[in-house]
PDB file of C-alpha atoms in Angstrom:
ATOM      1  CA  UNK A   1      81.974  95.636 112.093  1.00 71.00           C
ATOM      2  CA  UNK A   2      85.720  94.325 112.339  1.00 72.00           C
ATOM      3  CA  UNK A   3      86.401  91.952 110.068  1.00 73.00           C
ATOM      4  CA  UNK A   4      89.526  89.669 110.854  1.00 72.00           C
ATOM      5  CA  UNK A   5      92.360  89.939 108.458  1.00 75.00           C
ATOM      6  CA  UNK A   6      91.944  85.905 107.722  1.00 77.00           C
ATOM      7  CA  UNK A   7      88.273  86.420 107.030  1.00 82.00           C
ATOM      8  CA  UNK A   8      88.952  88.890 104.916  1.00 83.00           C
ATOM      9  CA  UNK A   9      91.178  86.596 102.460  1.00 83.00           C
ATOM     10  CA  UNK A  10      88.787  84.097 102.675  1.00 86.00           C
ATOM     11  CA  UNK A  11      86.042  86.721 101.024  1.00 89.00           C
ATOM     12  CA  UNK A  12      89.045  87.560  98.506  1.00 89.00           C
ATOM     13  CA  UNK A  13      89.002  84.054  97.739  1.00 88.00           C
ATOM     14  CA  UNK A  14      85.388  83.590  97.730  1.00 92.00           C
ATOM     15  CA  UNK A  15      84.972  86.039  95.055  1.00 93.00           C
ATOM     16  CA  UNK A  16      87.372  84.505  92.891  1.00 94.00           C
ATOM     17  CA  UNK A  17      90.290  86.554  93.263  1.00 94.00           C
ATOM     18  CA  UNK A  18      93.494  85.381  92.923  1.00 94.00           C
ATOM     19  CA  UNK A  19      97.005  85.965  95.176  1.00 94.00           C
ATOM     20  CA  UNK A  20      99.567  86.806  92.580  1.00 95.00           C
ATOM     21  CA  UNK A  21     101.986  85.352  94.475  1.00 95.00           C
ATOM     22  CA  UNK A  22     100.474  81.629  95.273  1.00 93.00           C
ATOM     23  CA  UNK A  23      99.469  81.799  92.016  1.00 93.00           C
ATOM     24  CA  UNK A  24     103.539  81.794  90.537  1.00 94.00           C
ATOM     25  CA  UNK A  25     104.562  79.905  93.120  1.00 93.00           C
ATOM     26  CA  UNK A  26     102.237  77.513  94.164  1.00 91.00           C
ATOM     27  CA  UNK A  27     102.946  74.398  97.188  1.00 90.00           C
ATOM     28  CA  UNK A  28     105.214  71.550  95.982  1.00 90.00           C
ATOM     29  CA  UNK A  29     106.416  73.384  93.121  1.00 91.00           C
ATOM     30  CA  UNK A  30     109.683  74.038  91.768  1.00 90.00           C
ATOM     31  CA  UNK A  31     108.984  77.864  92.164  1.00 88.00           C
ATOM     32  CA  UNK A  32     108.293  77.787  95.439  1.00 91.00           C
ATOM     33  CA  UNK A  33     109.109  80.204  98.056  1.00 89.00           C
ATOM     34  CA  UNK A  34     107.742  81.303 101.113  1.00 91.00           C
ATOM     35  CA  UNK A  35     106.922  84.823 100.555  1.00 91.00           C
ATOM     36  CA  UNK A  36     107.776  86.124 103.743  1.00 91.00           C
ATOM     37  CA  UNK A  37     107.678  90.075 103.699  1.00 90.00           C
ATOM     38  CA  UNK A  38     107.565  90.857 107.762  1.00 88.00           C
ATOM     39  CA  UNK A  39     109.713  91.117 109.256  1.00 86.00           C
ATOM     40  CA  UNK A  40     112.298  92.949 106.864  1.00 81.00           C
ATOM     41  CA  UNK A  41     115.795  94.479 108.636  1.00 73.00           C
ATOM     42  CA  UNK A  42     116.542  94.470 111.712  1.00 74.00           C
ATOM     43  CA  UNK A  43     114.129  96.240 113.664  1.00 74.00           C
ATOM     44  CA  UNK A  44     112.159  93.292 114.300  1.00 80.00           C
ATOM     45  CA  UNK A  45     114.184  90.393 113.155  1.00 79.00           C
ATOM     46  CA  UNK A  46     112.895  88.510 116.647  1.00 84.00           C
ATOM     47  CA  UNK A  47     109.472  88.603 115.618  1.00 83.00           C
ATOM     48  CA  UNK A  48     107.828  85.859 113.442  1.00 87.00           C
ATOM     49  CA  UNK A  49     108.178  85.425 110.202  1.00 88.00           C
ATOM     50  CA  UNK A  50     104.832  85.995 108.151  1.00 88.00           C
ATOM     51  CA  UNK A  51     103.541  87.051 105.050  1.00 89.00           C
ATOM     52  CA  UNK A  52     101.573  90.381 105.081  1.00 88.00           C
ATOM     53  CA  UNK A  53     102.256  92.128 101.698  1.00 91.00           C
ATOM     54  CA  UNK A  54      99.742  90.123  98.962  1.00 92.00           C
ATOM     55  CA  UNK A  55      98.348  90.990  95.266  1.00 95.00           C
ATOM     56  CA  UNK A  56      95.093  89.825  94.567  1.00 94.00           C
ATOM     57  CA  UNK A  57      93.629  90.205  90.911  1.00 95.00           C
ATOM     58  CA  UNK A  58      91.321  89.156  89.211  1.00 96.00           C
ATOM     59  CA  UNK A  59      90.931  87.593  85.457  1.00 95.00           C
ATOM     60  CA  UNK A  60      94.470  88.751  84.768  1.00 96.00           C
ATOM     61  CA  UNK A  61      97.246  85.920  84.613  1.00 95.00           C
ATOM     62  CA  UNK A  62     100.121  86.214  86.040  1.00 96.00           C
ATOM     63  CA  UNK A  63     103.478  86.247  84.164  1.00 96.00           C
ATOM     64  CA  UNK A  64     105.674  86.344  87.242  1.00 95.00           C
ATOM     65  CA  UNK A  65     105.641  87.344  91.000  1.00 95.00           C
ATOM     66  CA  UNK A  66     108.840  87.569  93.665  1.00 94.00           C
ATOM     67  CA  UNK A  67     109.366  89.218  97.167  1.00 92.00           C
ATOM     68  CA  UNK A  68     111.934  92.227  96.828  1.00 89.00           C
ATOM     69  CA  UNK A  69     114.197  92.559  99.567  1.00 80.00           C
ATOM     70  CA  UNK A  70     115.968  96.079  98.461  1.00 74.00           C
ATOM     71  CA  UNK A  71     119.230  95.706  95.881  1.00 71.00           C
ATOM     72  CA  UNK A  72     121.559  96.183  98.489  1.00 64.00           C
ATOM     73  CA  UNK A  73     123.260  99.127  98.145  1.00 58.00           C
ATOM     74  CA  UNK A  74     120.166 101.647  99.847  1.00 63.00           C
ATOM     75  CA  UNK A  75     119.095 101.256 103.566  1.00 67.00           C
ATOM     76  CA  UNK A  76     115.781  99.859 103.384  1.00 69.00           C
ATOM     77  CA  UNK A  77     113.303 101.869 104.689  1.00 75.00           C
ATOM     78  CA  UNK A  78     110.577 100.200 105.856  1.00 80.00           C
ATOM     79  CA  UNK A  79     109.798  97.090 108.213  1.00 82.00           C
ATOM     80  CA  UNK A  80     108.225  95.133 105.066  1.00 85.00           C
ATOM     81  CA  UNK A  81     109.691  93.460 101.901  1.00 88.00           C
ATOM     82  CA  UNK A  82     107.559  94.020  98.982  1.00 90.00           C
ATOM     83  CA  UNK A  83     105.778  91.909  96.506  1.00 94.00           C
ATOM     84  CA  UNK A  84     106.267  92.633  92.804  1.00 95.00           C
ATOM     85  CA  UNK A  85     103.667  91.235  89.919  1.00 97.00           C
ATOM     86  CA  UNK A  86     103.903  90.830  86.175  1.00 97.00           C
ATOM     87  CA  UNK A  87     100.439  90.322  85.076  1.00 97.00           C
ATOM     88  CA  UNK A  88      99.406  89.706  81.479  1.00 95.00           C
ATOM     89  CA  UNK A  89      96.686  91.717  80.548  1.00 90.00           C
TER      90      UNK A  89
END
């Protein structure tokens, strides 16, 4: 059986696992951010902007979390940003 990629977060969720991400930088705070990873150069800089790339854990806290969007200097290679996690174990 298929299972929808929204379910699937929802069972992620369910079972008390946590997105590393939301978790930092939760709504209405000053931390904040969107944490768009898709698209990422400009192969499909038209399409919608949406967040794809997530870290769920679980029972670890985390420290810090933050979309990285290449340093600059190398041609990114992929048509995704990438989330990075500092958990405390």
């Amino acid at each position: 059986d298929y299972i929808l990629p929204t379910q699937k977060i929802l069972q992620f969720e369910k079972n008390k696992f946590v997105d590393t991400y939301r978790a930092f930088r939760p709504p209405f705070s000053i931390n904040y951010d969107t944490g768009y990873t898709w698209p990422a150069g400009v192969l499909y800089k038209t399409g919608p902007l949406q967040r794809i790339d997530i870290i769920y854990t679980k029972n670890l806290k985390t420290v810090d979390s933050c979309v990285y969007e290449g340093d600059g200097g190398a041609k990114w290679i992929s048509d995704h940003k990438m989330v990075i996690a500092d958990l405390e174990v």
